[in-house]
C-alpha cells in the first residue's frame, strides 16, 4: 500500500528509499536465527487495530505526498506488530521498526536541515555557499577563469547562481537515511558508527559539488540542451545514483 501511494504521488526519491527499506526489513526478518513467535493479547490487538484502521480509512482520501504518507508505514508496521506479537515481544523487533521509522522522518530534507543548522552555528555558512566554493575551486584547478561572490560563480561567459535547491541537501538527506538503515541492519563498532553517517555527508556533498561544476561549465559553454539534461532532465538522476553506489 505504501509503495503504491508513493508511486502515485510521483515521488521517485521516496519510492527508491521505500523500496530499499522494505527489502532491508524483509531480509532482516528472514535472517533471524529464530522464527517469528506469533501471539498477542487483547489490549495489544485493540491498540494495533486503532492504529491501522484510521490510517487505512485516510488512504482512500490521499491525493498527494505529505507528512501523512511519511507516517503511514510506521503506524501500520507498529499496529501489525502489536496484533502479531503483542506488547511483550515488541522490543525484539526494534531494529525493523527503527527502519520503518526512518521513512517517518518528516520532510525530504529534514536531516540535512539539521546539518545545515550546525554548519551555520560553526562556520556561518550554509550548504549552498559551501557548494559554490567547492565548484569554484574545482573549476579553478581545471584552468577556468573563475571567481566567486557569495553563491554567484563568475566565469568568462556567464554567471551561475547556486541556490538552495542545488546545495545537495536532498542528496545528503537520502544518504543519511540509508546510513541509519545500515547502522540498524549491520553490527558496527563505535568508530564505524561515526564513519558511516560522515561518509554519507561527504559523498553527497562532493558528488553534488562536481555536479555544480559541470553545470557551470555547460552554462559557460552556452550548451543549453546539455545543461537542461543534466540539471533538470534524466541526467540529473545519474548523480544521485553515483552517490548511492559510492556510499554502498
XYZ file of N, CA and C in Angstrom:
744
model
N 0.839 -1.202 0.000
C 0.000 0.000 0.000
C 0.873 1.250 0.000
N 1.921 1.240 0.839
C 2.809 2.403 0.918
C 3.504 2.668 -0.413
N 4.071 1.630 -1.025
C 4.782 1.819 -2.280
C 3.844 2.264 -3.389
N 2.618 1.759 -3.370
C 1.640 2.161 -4.379
C 1.302 3.642 -4.248
N 1.132 4.110 -3.010
C 0.796 5.516 -2.778
C 1.946 6.438 -3.156
N 3.180 6.028 -2.813
C 4.349 6.840 -3.160
C 4.503 6.921 -4.673
N 4.283 5.794 -5.339
C 4.367 5.773 -6.798
C 3.307 6.686 -7.411
N 2.105 6.657 -6.842
C 1.021 7.507 -7.344
C 1.338 8.984 -7.136
N 2.044 9.283 -6.028
C 2.411 10.679 -5.742
C 3.528 11.176 -6.648
N 4.210 10.256 -7.358
C 5.257 10.648 -8.292
C 6.555 11.055 -7.626
N 6.771 10.610 -6.388
C 7.993 10.957 -5.659
C 9.006 9.834 -5.849
N 9.895 9.982 -6.851
C 10.840 8.931 -7.200
C 11.821 8.652 -6.070
N 12.275 9.695 -5.399
C 13.257 9.522 -4.321
C 12.660 8.729 -3.165
N 11.441 9.087 -2.756
C 10.782 8.359 -1.674
C 10.471 6.921 -2.084
N 10.158 6.725 -3.359
C 9.890 5.378 -3.861
C 11.150 4.518 -3.748
N 12.291 5.061 -4.180
C 13.548 4.318 -4.118
C 13.932 4.016 -2.673
N 13.789 5.022 -1.804
C 14.127 4.826 -0.393
C 13.211 3.783 0.238
N 11.912 3.874 -0.046
C 10.967 2.908 0.493
C 11.269 1.497 0.036
N 11.615 1.357 -1.241
C 11.931 0.032 -1.786
C 13.136 -0.571 -1.067
N 14.169 0.245 -0.870
C 15.373 -0.226 -0.190
C 15.056 -0.638 1.247
N 14.288 0.183 1.946
C 13.999 -0.091 3.357
C 13.114 -1.321 3.517
N 12.090 -1.473 2.674
C 11.222 -2.653 2.792
C 11.986 -3.936 2.491
N 12.888 -3.889 1.498
C 13.725 -5.064 1.206
C 14.642 -5.361 2.390
N 15.186 -4.307 3.002
C 16.060 -4.489 4.163
C 15.299 -5.119 5.330
N 14.066 -4.679 5.539
C 13.243 -5.229 6.632
C 12.928 -6.700 6.392
N 12.537 -7.035 5.159
C 12.249 -8.433 4.820
C 13.489 -9.291 5.016
N 14.643 -8.782 4.578
C 15.902 -9.505 4.741
C 16.226 -9.711 6.215
N 15.997 -8.666 7.014
C 16.270 -8.745 8.451
C 15.381 -9.801 9.113
N 14.124 -9.849 8.729
C 13.204 -10.836 9.304
C 13.549 -12.260 8.869
N 13.940 -12.405 7.609
C 14.277 -13.744 7.081
C 15.554 -14.293 7.713
N 16.476 -13.398 8.068
C 17.771 -13.833 8.596
C 17.777 -14.017 10.109
N 16.641 -13.832 10.757
C 16.597 -14.016 12.213
C 16.870 -15.474 12.548
N 17.701 -15.730 13.569
C 18.026 -17.125 13.918
C 16.822 -17.916 14.413
N 15.834 -17.223 14.966
C 14.636 -17.900 15.464
C 13.420 -17.457 14.648
N 12.450 -18.352 14.453
C 11.248 -17.967 13.696
C 10.419 -16.947 14.464
N 9.557 -16.230 13.735
C 8.672 -15.258 14.366
C 7.728 -15.959 15.346
N 7.671 -15.429 16.539
C 6.792 -16.002 17.565
C 5.496 -15.201 17.595
N 4.478 -15.725 16.957
C 3.203 -15.036 16.874
C 2.377 -15.294 18.129
N 1.542 -14.332 18.462
C 0.696 -14.464 19.638
C 0.599 -13.139 20.359
N -0.608 -12.621 20.496
C -0.804 -11.306 21.080
C -1.829 -11.399 22.214
N -2.113 -10.261 22.822
C -3.150 -10.194 23.847
C -4.220 -9.221 23.383
N -5.335 -9.193 24.100
C -6.477 -8.394 23.657
C -6.145 -6.908 23.610
N -5.456 -6.412 24.635
C -5.128 -4.977 24.667
C -4.236 -4.582 23.498
N -3.208 -5.383 23.234
C -2.308 -5.096 22.114
C -3.060 -5.128 20.789
N -3.947 -6.089 20.642
C -4.727 -6.208 19.403
C -5.616 -4.981 19.199
N -6.244 -4.512 20.273
C -7.101 -3.323 20.174
C -6.275 -2.090 19.797
N -5.128 -1.923 20.474
C -4.262 -0.766 20.174
C -3.782 -0.831 18.726
N -3.342 -2.031 18.296
C -2.874 -2.188 16.923
C -3.958 -1.881 15.914
N -5.159 -2.332 16.189
C -6.285 -2.073 15.290
C -6.604 -0.582 15.214
N -6.553 0.090 16.371
C -6.816 1.528 16.409
C -5.752 2.328 15.663
N -4.557 1.778 15.557
C -3.508 2.445 14.777
C -3.715 2.257 13.275
N -4.170 1.053 12.894
C -4.258 0.724 11.467
C -5.522 1.256 10.806
N -6.679 1.067 11.439
C -7.958 1.378 10.793
C -8.073 2.846 10.366
N -7.804 3.818 11.259
C -7.910 5.215 10.816
C -6.962 5.550 9.677
N -5.760 4.940 9.702
C -4.786 5.188 8.643
C -5.310 4.664 7.318
N -5.874 3.457 7.324
C -6.389 2.875 6.092
C -7.605 3.630 5.556
N -8.406 4.181 6.451
C -9.544 5.000 6.014
C -9.061 6.290 5.357
N -7.958 6.834 5.888
C -7.398 8.071 5.337
C -6.775 7.831 3.964
N -6.262 6.618 3.744
C -5.597 6.285 2.484
C -6.512 6.541 1.289
N -7.783 6.251 1.436
C -8.726 6.411 0.318
C -8.914 7.875 -0.066
N -8.542 8.797 0.842
C -8.701 10.220 0.576
C -7.390 10.883 0.167
N -6.299 10.112 0.151
C -4.980 10.683 -0.111
C -4.828 11.005 -1.591
N -4.421 12.218 -1.881
C -4.254 12.640 -3.276
C -2.829 13.074 -3.605
N -1.990 13.314 -2.582
C -0.625 13.762 -2.838
C 0.276 13.360 -1.674
N 1.581 13.519 -1.896
C 2.547 13.189 -0.851
C 2.485 14.232 0.259
N 2.929 13.862 1.437
C 2.925 14.780 2.571
C 3.338 14.069 3.836
N 3.116 14.726 4.967
C 3.504 14.165 6.259
C 2.788 12.845 6.517
N 1.509 12.773 6.137
C 0.743 11.540 6.381
C 1.381 10.342 5.689
N 1.861 10.542 4.459
C 2.468 9.448 3.710
C 3.778 9.008 4.364
N 4.476 9.945 5.024
C 5.686 9.585 5.769
C 5.360 8.745 6.997
N 4.273 9.104 7.675
C 3.927 8.442 8.928
C 3.187 7.127 8.724
N 2.533 6.961 7.577
C 1.715 5.772 7.314
C 2.459 4.454 7.552
N 3.675 4.261 7.011
C 4.347 2.963 7.206
C 4.609 2.652 8.672
N 5.008 3.661 9.455
C 5.349 3.402 10.849
C 4.120 3.016 11.663
N 3.025 3.769 11.501
C 1.806 3.455 12.243
C 1.283 2.066 11.878
N 1.325 1.744 10.582
C 0.835 0.432 10.152
C 1.746 -0.687 10.644
N 3.063 -0.487 10.544
C 4.008 -1.513 10.991
C 3.879 -1.743 12.490
N 3.744 -0.660 13.248
C 3.585 -0.794 14.697
C 2.269 -1.483 15.036
N 1.217 -1.112 14.300
C -0.090 -1.729 14.531
C -0.087 -3.216 14.237
N 0.482 -3.601 13.079
C 0.536 -5.022 12.729
C 1.420 -5.800 13.706
N 2.510 -5.173 14.167
C 3.397 -5.839 15.121
C 2.669 -6.103 16.437
N 1.888 -5.128 16.880
C 1.129 -5.316 18.119
C 0.106 -6.443 17.975
N -0.548 -6.500 16.818
C -1.531 -7.561 16.577
C -0.851 -8.920 16.459
N 0.341 -8.937 15.867
C 1.013 -10.214 15.603
C 1.725 -10.786 16.823
N 2.473 -9.910 17.556
C 3.315 -10.444 18.640
C 3.000 -9.852 20.004
N 2.225 -8.767 20.055
C 1.869 -8.176 21.343
C 2.938 -7.270 21.904
N 2.573 -6.560 22.961
C 3.490 -5.593 23.569
C 4.714 -6.252 24.186
N 4.552 -7.436 24.731
C 5.647 -8.084 25.465
C 6.822 -8.450 24.570
N 6.555 -8.760 23.292
C 7.646 -9.151 22.386
C 7.966 -8.081 21.354
N 7.388 -6.905 21.530
C 7.600 -5.830 20.554
C 9.070 -5.399 20.487
N 9.740 -5.422 21.647
C 11.136 -4.995 21.695
C 12.071 -5.864 20.879
N 11.661 -7.097 20.577
C 12.503 -7.981 19.782
C 12.631 -7.501 18.336
N 11.737 -6.627 17.950
C 11.714 -6.170 16.555
C 11.998 -4.670 16.448
N 12.806 -4.162 17.404
C 13.072 -2.718 17.418
C 13.887 -2.277 16.198
N 14.731 -3.174 15.685
C 15.518 -2.800 14.509
C 14.620 -2.617 13.286
N 13.712 -3.560 13.087
C 12.795 -3.464 11.943
C 11.902 -2.228 12.072
N 11.382 -1.992 13.276
C 10.549 -0.806 13.492
C 11.371 0.466 13.345
N 12.654 0.400 13.737
C 13.538 1.551 13.560
C 13.737 1.896 12.096
N 13.844 0.862 11.250
C 13.981 1.101 9.806
C 12.740 1.773 9.241
N 11.571 1.315 9.682
C 10.333 1.940 9.212
C 10.269 3.387 9.721
N 10.795 3.632 10.914
C 10.791 4.987 11.477
C 11.636 5.937 10.641
N 12.646 5.404 9.944
C 13.458 6.240 9.054
C 12.582 6.855 7.965
N 11.600 6.072 7.488
C 10.658 6.593 6.491
C 9.763 7.680 7.076
N 9.551 7.621 8.395
C 8.613 8.546 9.041
C 9.247 9.878 9.389
N 10.584 10.013 9.213
C 11.225 11.298 9.485
C 10.609 12.336 8.555
N 10.018 13.399 9.095
C 9.250 14.331 8.259
C 10.120 15.145 7.320
N 9.598 15.373 6.134
C 10.268 16.250 5.183
C 11.333 15.530 4.379
N 11.539 15.985 3.140
C 12.534 15.354 2.279
C 13.947 15.817 2.589
N 14.081 16.896 3.409
C 15.406 17.403 3.739
C 15.558 17.625 5.240
N 14.864 16.826 6.030
C 14.857 17.041 7.484
C 16.245 16.885 8.083
N 16.945 15.805 7.717
C 18.267 15.543 8.280
C 19.282 16.578 7.807
N 19.179 16.983 6.541
C 20.125 17.967 6.021
C 19.881 19.349 6.631
N 18.632 19.657 6.981
C 18.355 20.940 7.650
C 19.042 20.985 9.008
N 19.028 19.856 9.718
C 19.727 19.774 10.995
C 21.215 19.997 10.787
N 21.770 19.370 9.753
C 23.188 19.545 9.445
C 23.493 20.993 9.092
N 22.622 21.609 8.297
C 22.857 22.996 7.897
C 22.791 23.939 9.097
N 21.914 23.658 10.036
C 21.844 24.466 11.261
C 23.150 24.390 12.035
N 23.715 23.181 12.103
C 25.004 23.006 12.781
C 26.101 23.764 12.048
N 26.095 23.697 10.707
C 27.097 24.414 9.908
C 27.012 25.922 10.128
N 25.796 26.445 10.175
C 25.616 27.882 10.379
C 26.155 28.317 11.741
N 25.973 27.448 12.744
C 26.468 27.775 14.088
C 27.993 27.748 14.134
N 28.594 26.824 13.368
C 30.045 26.649 13.419
C 30.777 27.606 12.490
N 30.294 27.715 11.232
C 31.039 28.469 10.223
C 30.301 29.668 9.641
N 29.045 29.865 10.027
C 28.220 30.959 9.487
C 28.027 30.846 7.979
N 28.117 29.624 7.443
C 27.917 29.400 6.017
C 26.919 28.264 5.823
N 26.078 28.401 4.792
C 25.115 27.340 4.515
C 25.658 26.413 3.433
N 24.889 25.366 3.115
C 25.344 24.369 2.150
C 25.515 24.958 0.750
N 24.641 25.887 0.381
C 24.742 26.493 -0.951
C 26.063 27.233 -1.108
N 26.473 27.976 -0.071
C 27.738 28.718 -0.118
C 28.920 27.766 -0.212
N 28.894 26.700 0.585
C 29.986 25.730 0.556
C 30.053 25.009 -0.786
N 28.884 24.709 -1.369
C 28.861 24.071 -2.682
C 29.447 24.994 -3.748
N 29.092 26.281 -3.684
C 29.638 27.252 -4.632
C 31.160 27.356 -4.494
N 31.660 27.324 -3.269
C 33.116 27.373 -3.039
C 33.795 26.135 -3.614
N 33.189 24.973 -3.392
C 33.761 23.724 -3.910
C 33.799 23.754 -5.437
N 32.693 24.159 -6.059
C 32.629 24.204 -7.522
C 33.636 25.200 -8.081
N 33.765 26.360 -7.450
C 34.715 27.381 -7.906
C 36.147 26.870 -7.811
N 36.485 26.226 -6.696
C 37.827 25.675 -6.520
C 38.113 24.592 -7.558
N 37.111 23.755 -7.843
C 37.287 22.685 -8.831
C 37.534 23.260 -10.227
N 36.754 24.259 -10.591
C 36.921 24.892 -11.901
C 38.259 25.611 -12.006
N 38.694 26.222 -10.911
C 39.976 26.921 -10.890
C 41.127 25.935 -11.102
N 41.053 24.783 -10.457
C 42.084 23.751 -10.620
C 42.131 23.249 -12.065
N 40.979 23.203 -12.716
C 40.902 22.727 -14.098
C 41.304 23.788 -15.117
N 41.646 24.985 -14.628
C 42.172 26.021 -15.521
C 41.171 27.046 -16.014
N 39.957 27.049 -15.481
C 38.958 28.033 -15.882
C 39.234 29.367 -15.189
N 38.883 30.463 -15.887
C 38.917 31.779 -15.261
C 37.618 31.942 -14.472
N 37.726 31.905 -13.182
C 36.528 31.862 -12.358
C 36.757 32.628 -11.067
N 35.673 33.253 -10.572
C 35.719 33.943 -9.278
C 34.377 33.729 -8.593
N 34.346 34.022 -7.311
C 33.154 33.730 -6.518
C 32.778 34.928 -5.664
N 31.478 35.245 -5.651
C 30.930 36.241 -4.734
C 29.677 35.646 -4.110
N 29.783 35.283 -2.841
C 28.644 34.642 -2.177
C 28.345 33.299 -2.801
N 27.195 33.192 -3.448
C 26.830 31.964 -4.161
C 26.806 32.186 -5.676
N 27.413 33.282 -6.138
C 27.487 33.598 -7.563
C 28.860 33.220 -8.098
N 28.898 32.307 -9.076
C 30.141 31.873 -9.710
C 30.295 32.637 -11.019
N 31.314 33.492 -11.100
C 31.555 34.319 -12.287
C 32.559 33.617 -13.184
N 32.137 33.376 -14.438
C 33.003 32.769 -15.435
C 33.120 33.709 -16.628
N 33.863 33.293 -17.629
C 34.145 34.180 -18.759
C 32.877 34.616 -19.486
N 31.923 33.690 -19.666
C 30.744 33.980 -20.486
C 29.434 33.982 -19.716
N 29.468 33.702 -18.430
C 28.207 33.593 -17.699
C 28.428 33.751 -16.200
N 27.309 33.911 -15.501
C 27.313 33.911 -14.036
C 26.336 32.822 -13.585
N 26.803 31.931 -12.738
C 25.983 30.815 -12.267
C 25.649 31.029 -10.798
N 24.365 30.954 -10.490
C 23.919 31.109 -9.106
C 23.602 29.737 -8.517
N 24.208 29.426 -7.396
C 23.943 28.164 -6.693
C 22.882 28.439 -5.630
N 21.632 28.028 -5.900
C 20.565 28.291 -4.938
C 20.397 27.110 -3.988
N 19.423 27.205 -3.118
C 19.230 26.177 -2.091
C 18.942 24.814 -2.701
N 18.211 24.807 -3.811
C 17.869 23.546 -4.454
C 19.065 22.815 -5.043
N 20.168 23.532 -5.237
C 21.381 22.941 -5.805
C 22.457 22.716 -4.744
N 22.091 22.832 -3.487
C 23.076 22.747 -2.407
C 23.438 21.314 -2.042
N 22.696 20.346 -2.573
C 22.966 18.947 -2.254
C 22.256 18.462 -1.003
N 21.380 19.299 -0.436
C 20.706 18.938 0.813
C 19.846 17.688 0.646
N 19.161 17.591 -0.482
C 18.277 16.441 -0.693
C 19.075 15.151 -0.799
N 20.230 15.213 -1.485
C 21.081 14.035 -1.597
C 21.650 13.615 -0.257
N 22.029 14.608 0.561
C 22.531 14.299 1.904
C 21.459 13.624 2.743
N 20.249 14.137 2.654
C 19.142 13.563 3.408
C 18.933 12.098 3.025
N 18.977 11.820 1.729
C 18.764 10.459 1.237
C 19.850 9.525 1.763
N 21.124 9.934 1.646
C 22.222 9.068 2.080
C 22.261 8.923 3.592
N 21.882 9.966 4.317
C 21.848 9.865 5.771
C 20.778 8.866 6.230
N 19.658 8.832 5.517
C 18.622 7.845 5.841
C 19.133 6.425 5.562
N 19.856 6.264 4.450
C 20.457 4.962 4.169
C 21.481 4.595 5.238
N 22.220 5.591 5.726
C 23.207 5.344 6.778
C 22.531 4.843 8.047
N 21.386 5.426 8.395
C 20.645 4.970 9.575
C 20.185 3.523 9.411
N 19.713 3.191 8.202
C 19.284 1.814 7.933
C 20.472 0.860 8.044
N 21.629 1.269 7.516
C 22.830 0.430 7.582
C 23.249 0.186 9.025
N 23.166 1.229 9.855
C 23.551 1.091 11.262
C 22.600 0.162 12.010
N 21.334 0.150 11.606
C 20.366 -0.742 12.228
C 20.519 -2.176 11.733
N 20.921 -2.326 10.499
C 20.943 -3.646 9.877
C 22.219 -4.419 10.173
N 23.349 -3.701 10.252
C 24.634 -4.371 10.394
C 25.289 -4.017 11.725
N 25.992 -4.998 12.290
C 26.756 -4.740 13.513
C 27.929 -3.818 13.184
N 28.134 -2.790 13.983
C 29.197 -1.827 13.723
C 29.856 -1.404 15.022
N 31.162 -1.192 14.952
C 31.896 -0.703 16.102
C 31.665 0.796 16.242
N 32.136 1.355 17.379
C 31.874 2.767 17.654
C 32.435 3.679 16.566
N 33.671 3.424 16.115
C 34.281 4.250 15.075
C 33.500 4.144 13.776
N 33.045 2.936 13.469
C 32.266 2.749 12.239
C 30.939 3.495 12.294
N 30.369 3.598 13.488
C 29.103 4.322 13.636
C 29.280 5.817 13.400
N 30.506 6.282 13.495
C 30.807 7.679 13.172
C 31.126 7.816 11.686
N 31.905 6.861 11.160
C 32.353 6.928 9.772
C 31.195 6.789 8.787
N 30.247 5.900 9.083
C 29.159 5.632 8.130
C 28.315 6.881 7.831
N 27.749 7.577 8.838
C 26.993 8.798 8.502
C 27.883 9.924 7.982
N 29.139 9.989 8.476
C 30.047 11.025 7.995
C 30.364 10.830 6.517
N 30.561 9.569 6.117
C 30.834 9.293 4.708
C 29.622 9.631 3.841
N 28.418 9.432 4.377
C 27.206 9.795 3.635
C 27.180 11.292 3.342
N 27.540 12.099 4.345
C 27.553 13.548 4.184
C 28.607 13.972 3.164
N 29.827 13.430 3.314
C 30.942 13.821 2.441
C 30.672 13.417 0.995
N 30.218 12.178 0.796
C 29.964 11.699 -0.566
C 28.873 12.524 -1.243
N 27.775 12.784 -0.530
C 26.688 13.577 -1.113
C 27.170 14.986 -1.464
N 27.987 15.578 -0.587
C 28.488 16.939 -0.835
C 29.429 16.971 -2.034
N 30.372 16.033 -2.092
C 31.365 16.031 -3.178
C 30.697 15.767 -4.524
N 29.803 14.770 -4.580
C 29.122 14.457 -5.845
C 28.307 15.659 -6.313
N 27.621 16.318 -5.391
C 26.841 17.493 -5.784
C 27.752 18.646 -6.199
N 28.911 18.786 -5.539
C 29.858 19.822 -5.930
C 30.371 19.602 -7.339
N 30.633 18.334 -7.688
C 31.051 18.004 -9.055
C 29.929 18.328 -10.039
N 28.700 18.029 -9.642
C 27.541 18.346 -10.487
C 27.457 19.851 -10.732
N 27.654 20.650 -9.679
C 27.607 22.111 -9.821
C 28.710 22.598 -10.749
N 29.881 21.986 -10.674
C 30.995 22.360 -11.559
C 30.647 22.081 -13.017
N 30.039 20.906 -13.261
C 29.643 20.549 -14.631
C 28.570 21.509 -15.142
N 27.614 21.861 -14.275
C 26.565 22.807 -14.677
C 27.169 24.162 -15.066
N 28.139 24.604 -14.273
C 28.782 25.885 -14.563
C 29.539 25.834 -15.893
N 30.224 24.720 -16.140
C 30.945 24.555 -17.409
C 29.986 24.592 -18.595
N 28.875 23.865 -18.488
C 27.910 23.824 -19.593
C 27.260 25.183 -19.823
N 26.971 25.897 -18.732
C 26.389 27.234 -18.873
C 27.387 28.180 -19.532
N 28.653 28.071 -19.150
C 29.689 28.927 -19.735
C 29.904 28.619 -21.212
N 29.739 27.329 -21.584
C 29.898 26.927 -22.982
C 28.679 27.270 -23.822
N 27.577 27.679 -23.187
C 26.358 28.034 -23.905
C 25.590 26.840 -24.433
N 25.844 25.667 -23.873
C 25.176 24.447 -24.324
C 23.912 24.254 -23.489
N 22.832 24.922 -23.883
C 21.601 24.900 -23.093
C 20.953 23.524 -23.054
N 20.989 22.792 -24.174
C 20.356 21.471 -24.223
C 21.020 20.518 -23.221
N 22.356 20.522 -23.228
C 23.083 19.655 -22.298
C 22.879 20.118 -20.860
N 22.833 21.446 -20.650
C 22.622 21.994 -19.305
C 21.279 21.533 -18.746
N 20.234 21.652 -19.562
C 18.899 21.240 -19.103
C 18.836 19.740 -18.840
N 19.526 18.955 -19.665
C 19.503 17.497 -19.489
C 20.136 17.097 -18.158
N 21.281 17.691 -17.835
C 21.982 17.334 -16.608
C 21.445 18.057 -15.384
N 20.693 19.134 -15.604
C 20.201 19.916 -14.472
C 18.817 19.455 -14.017
N 17.880 19.366 -14.967
C 16.506 19.003 -14.610
C 15.990 17.792 -15.379
N 16.792 17.290 -16.322
C 16.371 16.134 -17.118
C 16.784 14.819 -16.490
N 16.767 13.771 -17.311
C 17.116 12.431 -16.818
C 18.549 12.348 -16.318
N 19.411 13.199 -16.871
C 20.813 13.173 -16.465
C 21.020 13.515 -15.003
N 20.090 14.296 -14.431
C 20.234 14.686 -13.026
C 20.142 13.487 -12.090
N 19.439 12.411 -12.536
C 19.299 11.219 -11.700
C 20.602 10.440 -11.592
N 21.477 10.620 -12.575
C 22.731 9.869 -12.593
C 23.605 10.248 -11.402
N 23.609 11.531 -11.032
C 24.436 11.970 -9.909
C 23.958 11.335 -8.603
N 22.648 11.255 -8.431
C 22.104 10.608 -7.241
C 22.466 9.136 -7.195
N 22.378 8.468 -8.343
C 22.740 7.058 -8.427
C 24.225 6.859 -8.116
N 25.060 7.747 -8.645
C 26.504 7.657 -8.394
C 26.806 7.805 -6.910
N 26.114 8.737 -6.250
C 26.334 8.950 -4.813
C 25.952 7.707 -4.006
N 24.827 7.074 -4.373
C 24.380 5.875 -3.653
C 25.385 4.735 -3.856
N 25.856 4.558 -5.092
C 26.821 3.481 -5.374
C 28.112 3.696 -4.590
N 28.603 4.929 -4.553
C 29.827 5.236 -3.797
C 29.623 4.982 -2.316
N 28.463 5.347 -1.802
C 28.187 5.141 -0.368
C 28.132 3.651 -0.053
N 27.438 2.874 -0.897
C 27.353 1.425 -0.678
C 28.740 0.780 -0.717
